Amino acid sequence: MADIRLEREFTASPARLFEVISSHAMLIQWWGHDGMTLPEEQLDFSKPGPWYAVMLNDEGNRFKMSGQVTRVDQGHSIGFTWGWHDDDDQRGAESHVTFTVVETGIGSKLIIDHRELSSEEVAARHSAGWNGPLTRLARFLG
């Protein structure tokens, strides 16, 4: 098993950052990578329950992920499970993600702890993979 931890600072207030990472209307604005759309999704991290997203790239390739929101500590953190689906829509190995928002001198910081990834190679791909959404999140927050 392998874990990763990413941190990104924003000028947004902690309350604003938490709103943007938890509410459906905001999540769909930044989730995914440039050049991808979300033709199917149930993205709402404001309360416990199931979530999923299908990302579609310019070449028509579909990438589906899903899980359960397991914990919401309003204004502070969100915990959820994560699993990729294969071409037959079978869900693969499950990992655990925690988004934590902390106040900083310029605004707030988002800490992403992605734990229990199946290997160091998978962890490295996820570490690189989170950069796309974090870049989009920074643009969205302005």
mmCIF file of C-alpha atoms in Angstrom:
data_model
loop_
_atom_site.group_PDB
_atom_site.id
_atom_site.type_symbol
_atom_site.label_atom_id
_atom_site.label_comp_id
_atom_site.label_asym_id
_atom_site.label_seq_id
_atom_site.Cartn_x
_atom_site.Cartn_y
_atom_site.Cartn_z
ATOM 1 C CA MET A 1 0.000 0.000 0.000
ATOM 2 C CA ALA A 2 1.088 3.572 -0.679
ATOM 3 C CA ASP A 3 -0.086 7.028 0.385
ATOM 4 C CA ILE A 4 0.292 10.505 -1.087
ATOM 5 C CA ARG A 5 -0.208 13.969 0.371
ATOM 6 C CA LEU A 6 -0.639 17.128 -1.707
ATOM 7 C CA GLU A 7 -1.041 20.691 -0.475
ATOM 8 C CA ARG A 8 -2.151 23.744 -2.428
ATOM 9 C CA GLU A 9 -2.624 27.258 -1.044
ATOM 10 C CA PHE A 10 -5.322 29.653 -2.277
ATOM 11 C CA THR A 11 -6.212 33.269 -1.533
ATOM 12 C CA ALA A 12 -9.836 32.210 -0.940
ATOM 13 C CA SER A 13 -11.197 32.132 2.586
ATOM 14 C CA PRO A 14 -11.494 28.704 4.235
ATOM 15 C CA ALA A 15 -15.300 28.967 4.033
ATOM 16 C CA ARG A 16 -15.180 29.697 0.296
ATOM 17 C CA LEU A 17 -12.696 26.896 -0.386
ATOM 18 C CA PHE A 18 -14.811 24.411 1.561
ATOM 19 C CA GLU A 19 -17.908 25.455 -0.388
ATOM 20 C CA VAL A 20 -16.095 24.951 -3.697
ATOM 21 C CA ILE A 21 -14.793 21.476 -2.800
ATOM 22 C CA SER A 22 -18.058 20.212 -1.339
ATOM 23 C CA SER A 23 -21.067 21.514 -3.279
ATOM 24 C CA HIS A 24 -22.286 19.901 -6.489
ATOM 25 C CA ALA A 25 -22.620 23.204 -8.368
ATOM 26 C CA MET A 26 -19.003 24.061 -7.609
ATOM 27 C CA LEU A 27 -17.407 20.603 -7.931
ATOM 28 C CA ILE A 28 -18.550 20.175 -11.523
ATOM 29 C CA GLN A 29 -16.798 23.441 -12.424
ATOM 30 C CA TRP A 30 -13.300 22.176 -11.588
ATOM 31 C CA TRP A 31 -13.374 18.374 -11.254
ATOM 32 C CA GLY A 32 -11.303 16.605 -13.903
ATOM 33 C CA HIS A 33 -8.674 17.715 -16.358
ATOM 34 C CA ASP A 34 -8.474 20.351 -19.084
ATOM 35 C CA GLY A 35 -9.906 18.986 -22.309
ATOM 36 C CA MET A 36 -12.303 16.657 -20.494
ATOM 37 C CA THR A 37 -16.025 16.885 -19.900
ATOM 38 C CA LEU A 38 -18.255 15.253 -17.292
ATOM 39 C CA PRO A 39 -21.131 13.732 -19.300
ATOM 40 C CA GLU A 40 -22.274 11.703 -16.294
ATOM 41 C CA GLU A 41 -21.746 12.538 -12.651
ATOM 42 C CA GLN A 42 -23.149 12.539 -9.175
ATOM 43 C CA LEU A 43 -20.644 14.791 -7.458
ATOM 44 C CA ASP A 44 -21.818 16.097 -4.117
ATOM 45 C CA PHE A 45 -19.400 16.020 -1.224
ATOM 46 C CA SER A 46 -21.661 18.045 1.087
ATOM 47 C CA LYS A 47 -23.154 14.965 2.762
ATOM 48 C CA PRO A 48 -22.411 11.250 3.160
ATOM 49 C CA GLY A 49 -23.503 9.015 0.313
ATOM 50 C CA PRO A 50 -22.471 7.652 -3.069
ATOM 51 C CA TRP A 51 -20.635 9.661 -5.706
ATOM 52 C CA TYR A 52 -19.360 8.969 -9.212
ATOM 53 C CA ALA A 53 -18.000 10.803 -12.224
ATOM 54 C CA VAL A 54 -17.353 9.865 -15.832
ATOM 55 C CA MET A 55 -14.715 11.978 -17.552
ATOM 56 C CA LEU A 56 -14.655 12.021 -21.344
ATOM 57 C CA ASN A 57 -11.575 13.219 -23.234
ATOM 58 C CA ASP A 58 -11.337 14.731 -26.721
ATOM 59 C CA GLU A 59 -10.681 11.297 -28.226
ATOM 60 C CA GLY A 60 -13.856 9.792 -26.750
ATOM 61 C CA ASN A 61 -12.121 7.799 -24.008
ATOM 62 C CA ARG A 62 -14.198 7.384 -20.836
ATOM 63 C CA PHE A 63 -12.709 7.318 -17.356
ATOM 64 C CA LYS A 64 -15.116 6.419 -14.546
ATOM 65 C CA MET A 65 -14.467 6.647 -10.831
ATOM 66 C CA SER A 66 -16.815 6.203 -7.882
ATOM 67 C CA GLY A 67 -17.027 5.841 -4.143
ATOM 68 C CA GLN A 68 -18.803 6.852 -0.981
ATOM 69 C CA VAL A 69 -18.565 10.103 0.921
ATOM 70 C CA THR A 70 -17.929 8.704 4.387
ATOM 71 C CA ARG A 71 -17.502 11.832 6.500
ATOM 72 C CA VAL A 72 -18.184 15.554 6.291
ATOM 73 C CA ASP A 73 -16.839 17.834 9.009
ATOM 74 C CA GLN A 74 -18.487 21.060 7.823
ATOM 75 C CA GLY A 75 -15.961 23.752 7.000
ATOM 76 C CA HIS A 76 -12.993 21.518 7.774
ATOM 77 C CA SER A 77 -12.753 18.138 6.018
ATOM 78 C CA ILE A 78 -14.380 15.585 3.729
ATOM 79 C CA GLY A 79 -13.561 11.883 3.602
ATOM 80 C CA PHE A 80 -14.465 9.619 0.697
ATOM 81 C CA THR A 81 -13.552 6.329 -0.906
ATOM 82 C CA TRP A 82 -12.272 6.134 -4.478
ATOM 83 C CA GLY A 83 -12.181 3.387 -7.090
ATOM 84 C CA TRP A 84 -11.558 3.416 -10.842
ATOM 85 C CA HIS A 85 -13.837 1.399 -13.128
ATOM 86 C CA ASP A 86 -12.576 -0.737 -15.990
ATOM 87 C CA ASP A 87 -14.010 -0.895 -19.520
ATOM 88 C CA ASP A 88 -16.642 -3.396 -18.301
ATOM 89 C CA ASP A 89 -17.657 -0.957 -15.518
ATOM 90 C CA GLN A 90 -16.179 -3.213 -12.839
ATOM 91 C CA ARG A 91 -14.895 -1.185 -9.907
ATOM 92 C CA GLY A 92 -11.246 -1.751 -9.036
ATOM 93 C CA ALA A 93 -9.238 -1.402 -5.855
ATOM 94 C CA GLU A 94 -10.564 1.050 -3.306
ATOM 95 C CA SER A 95 -8.510 3.825 -1.762
ATOM 96 C CA HIS A 96 -9.386 6.599 0.676
ATOM 97 C CA VAL A 97 -9.206 10.364 0.182
ATOM 98 C CA THR A 98 -9.460 13.170 2.715
ATOM 99 C CA PHE A 99 -9.787 16.821 1.734
ATOM 100 C CA THR A 100 -8.791 19.085 4.634
ATOM 101 C CA VAL A 101 -9.118 22.890 4.589
ATOM 102 C CA VAL A 102 -6.909 24.954 6.886
ATOM 103 C CA GLU A 103 -6.620 28.705 7.277
ATOM 104 C CA THR A 104 -3.354 30.336 6.207
ATOM 105 C CA GLY A 105 -1.909 33.824 6.258
ATOM 106 C CA ILE A 106 -3.104 34.513 2.696
ATOM 107 C CA GLY A 107 -6.377 32.584 2.762
ATOM 108 C CA SER A 108 -6.574 28.813 2.949
ATOM 109 C CA LYS A 109 -4.833 25.588 2.068
ATOM 110 C CA LEU A 110 -6.321 22.388 0.676
ATOM 111 C CA ILE A 111 -4.580 19.227 1.841
ATOM 112 C CA ILE A 112 -5.338 16.053 -0.099
ATOM 113 C CA ASP A 113 -4.420 12.819 1.650
ATOM 114 C CA HIS A 114 -4.948 9.885 -0.718
ATOM 115 C CA ARG A 115 -4.298 6.667 1.198
ATOM 116 C CA GLU A 116 -4.215 2.923 0.670
ATOM 117 C CA LEU A 117 -3.284 3.063 -3.002
ATOM 118 C CA SER A 118 -2.322 -0.374 -4.286
ATOM 119 C CA SER A 119 1.322 0.383 -5.190
ATOM 120 C CA GLU A 120 3.964 3.083 -5.425
ATOM 121 C CA GLU A 121 3.353 3.219 -9.194
ATOM 122 C CA VAL A 122 -0.377 3.836 -8.687
ATOM 123 C CA ALA A 123 0.449 6.445 -6.030
ATOM 124 C CA ALA A 124 2.765 8.257 -8.462
ATOM 125 C CA ARG A 125 0.008 8.313 -11.125
ATOM 126 C CA HIS A 126 -2.512 9.688 -8.626
ATOM 127 C CA SER A 127 -0.028 12.283 -7.404
ATOM 128 C CA ALA A 128 0.421 13.521 -10.973
ATOM 129 C CA GLY A 129 -3.292 13.080 -11.690
ATOM 130 C CA TRP A 130 -4.423 15.397 -8.894
ATOM 131 C CA ASN A 131 -2.460 18.260 -10.477
ATOM 132 C CA GLY A 132 -5.021 18.738 -13.268
ATOM 133 C CA PRO A 133 -8.003 19.253 -10.963
ATOM 134 C CA LEU A 134 -5.935 21.388 -8.560
ATOM 135 C CA THR A 135 -4.919 23.658 -11.453
ATOM 136 C CA ARG A 136 -8.559 23.951 -12.517
ATOM 137 C CA LEU A 137 -9.565 24.642 -8.897
ATOM 138 C CA ALA A 138 -7.024 27.480 -8.701
ATOM 139 C CA ARG A 139 -8.396 28.995 -11.928
ATOM 140 C CA PHE A 140 -11.966 28.642 -10.689
ATOM 141 C CA LEU A 141 -11.146 30.401 -7.428
ATOM 142 C CA GLY A 142 -9.421 33.159 -9.412
#
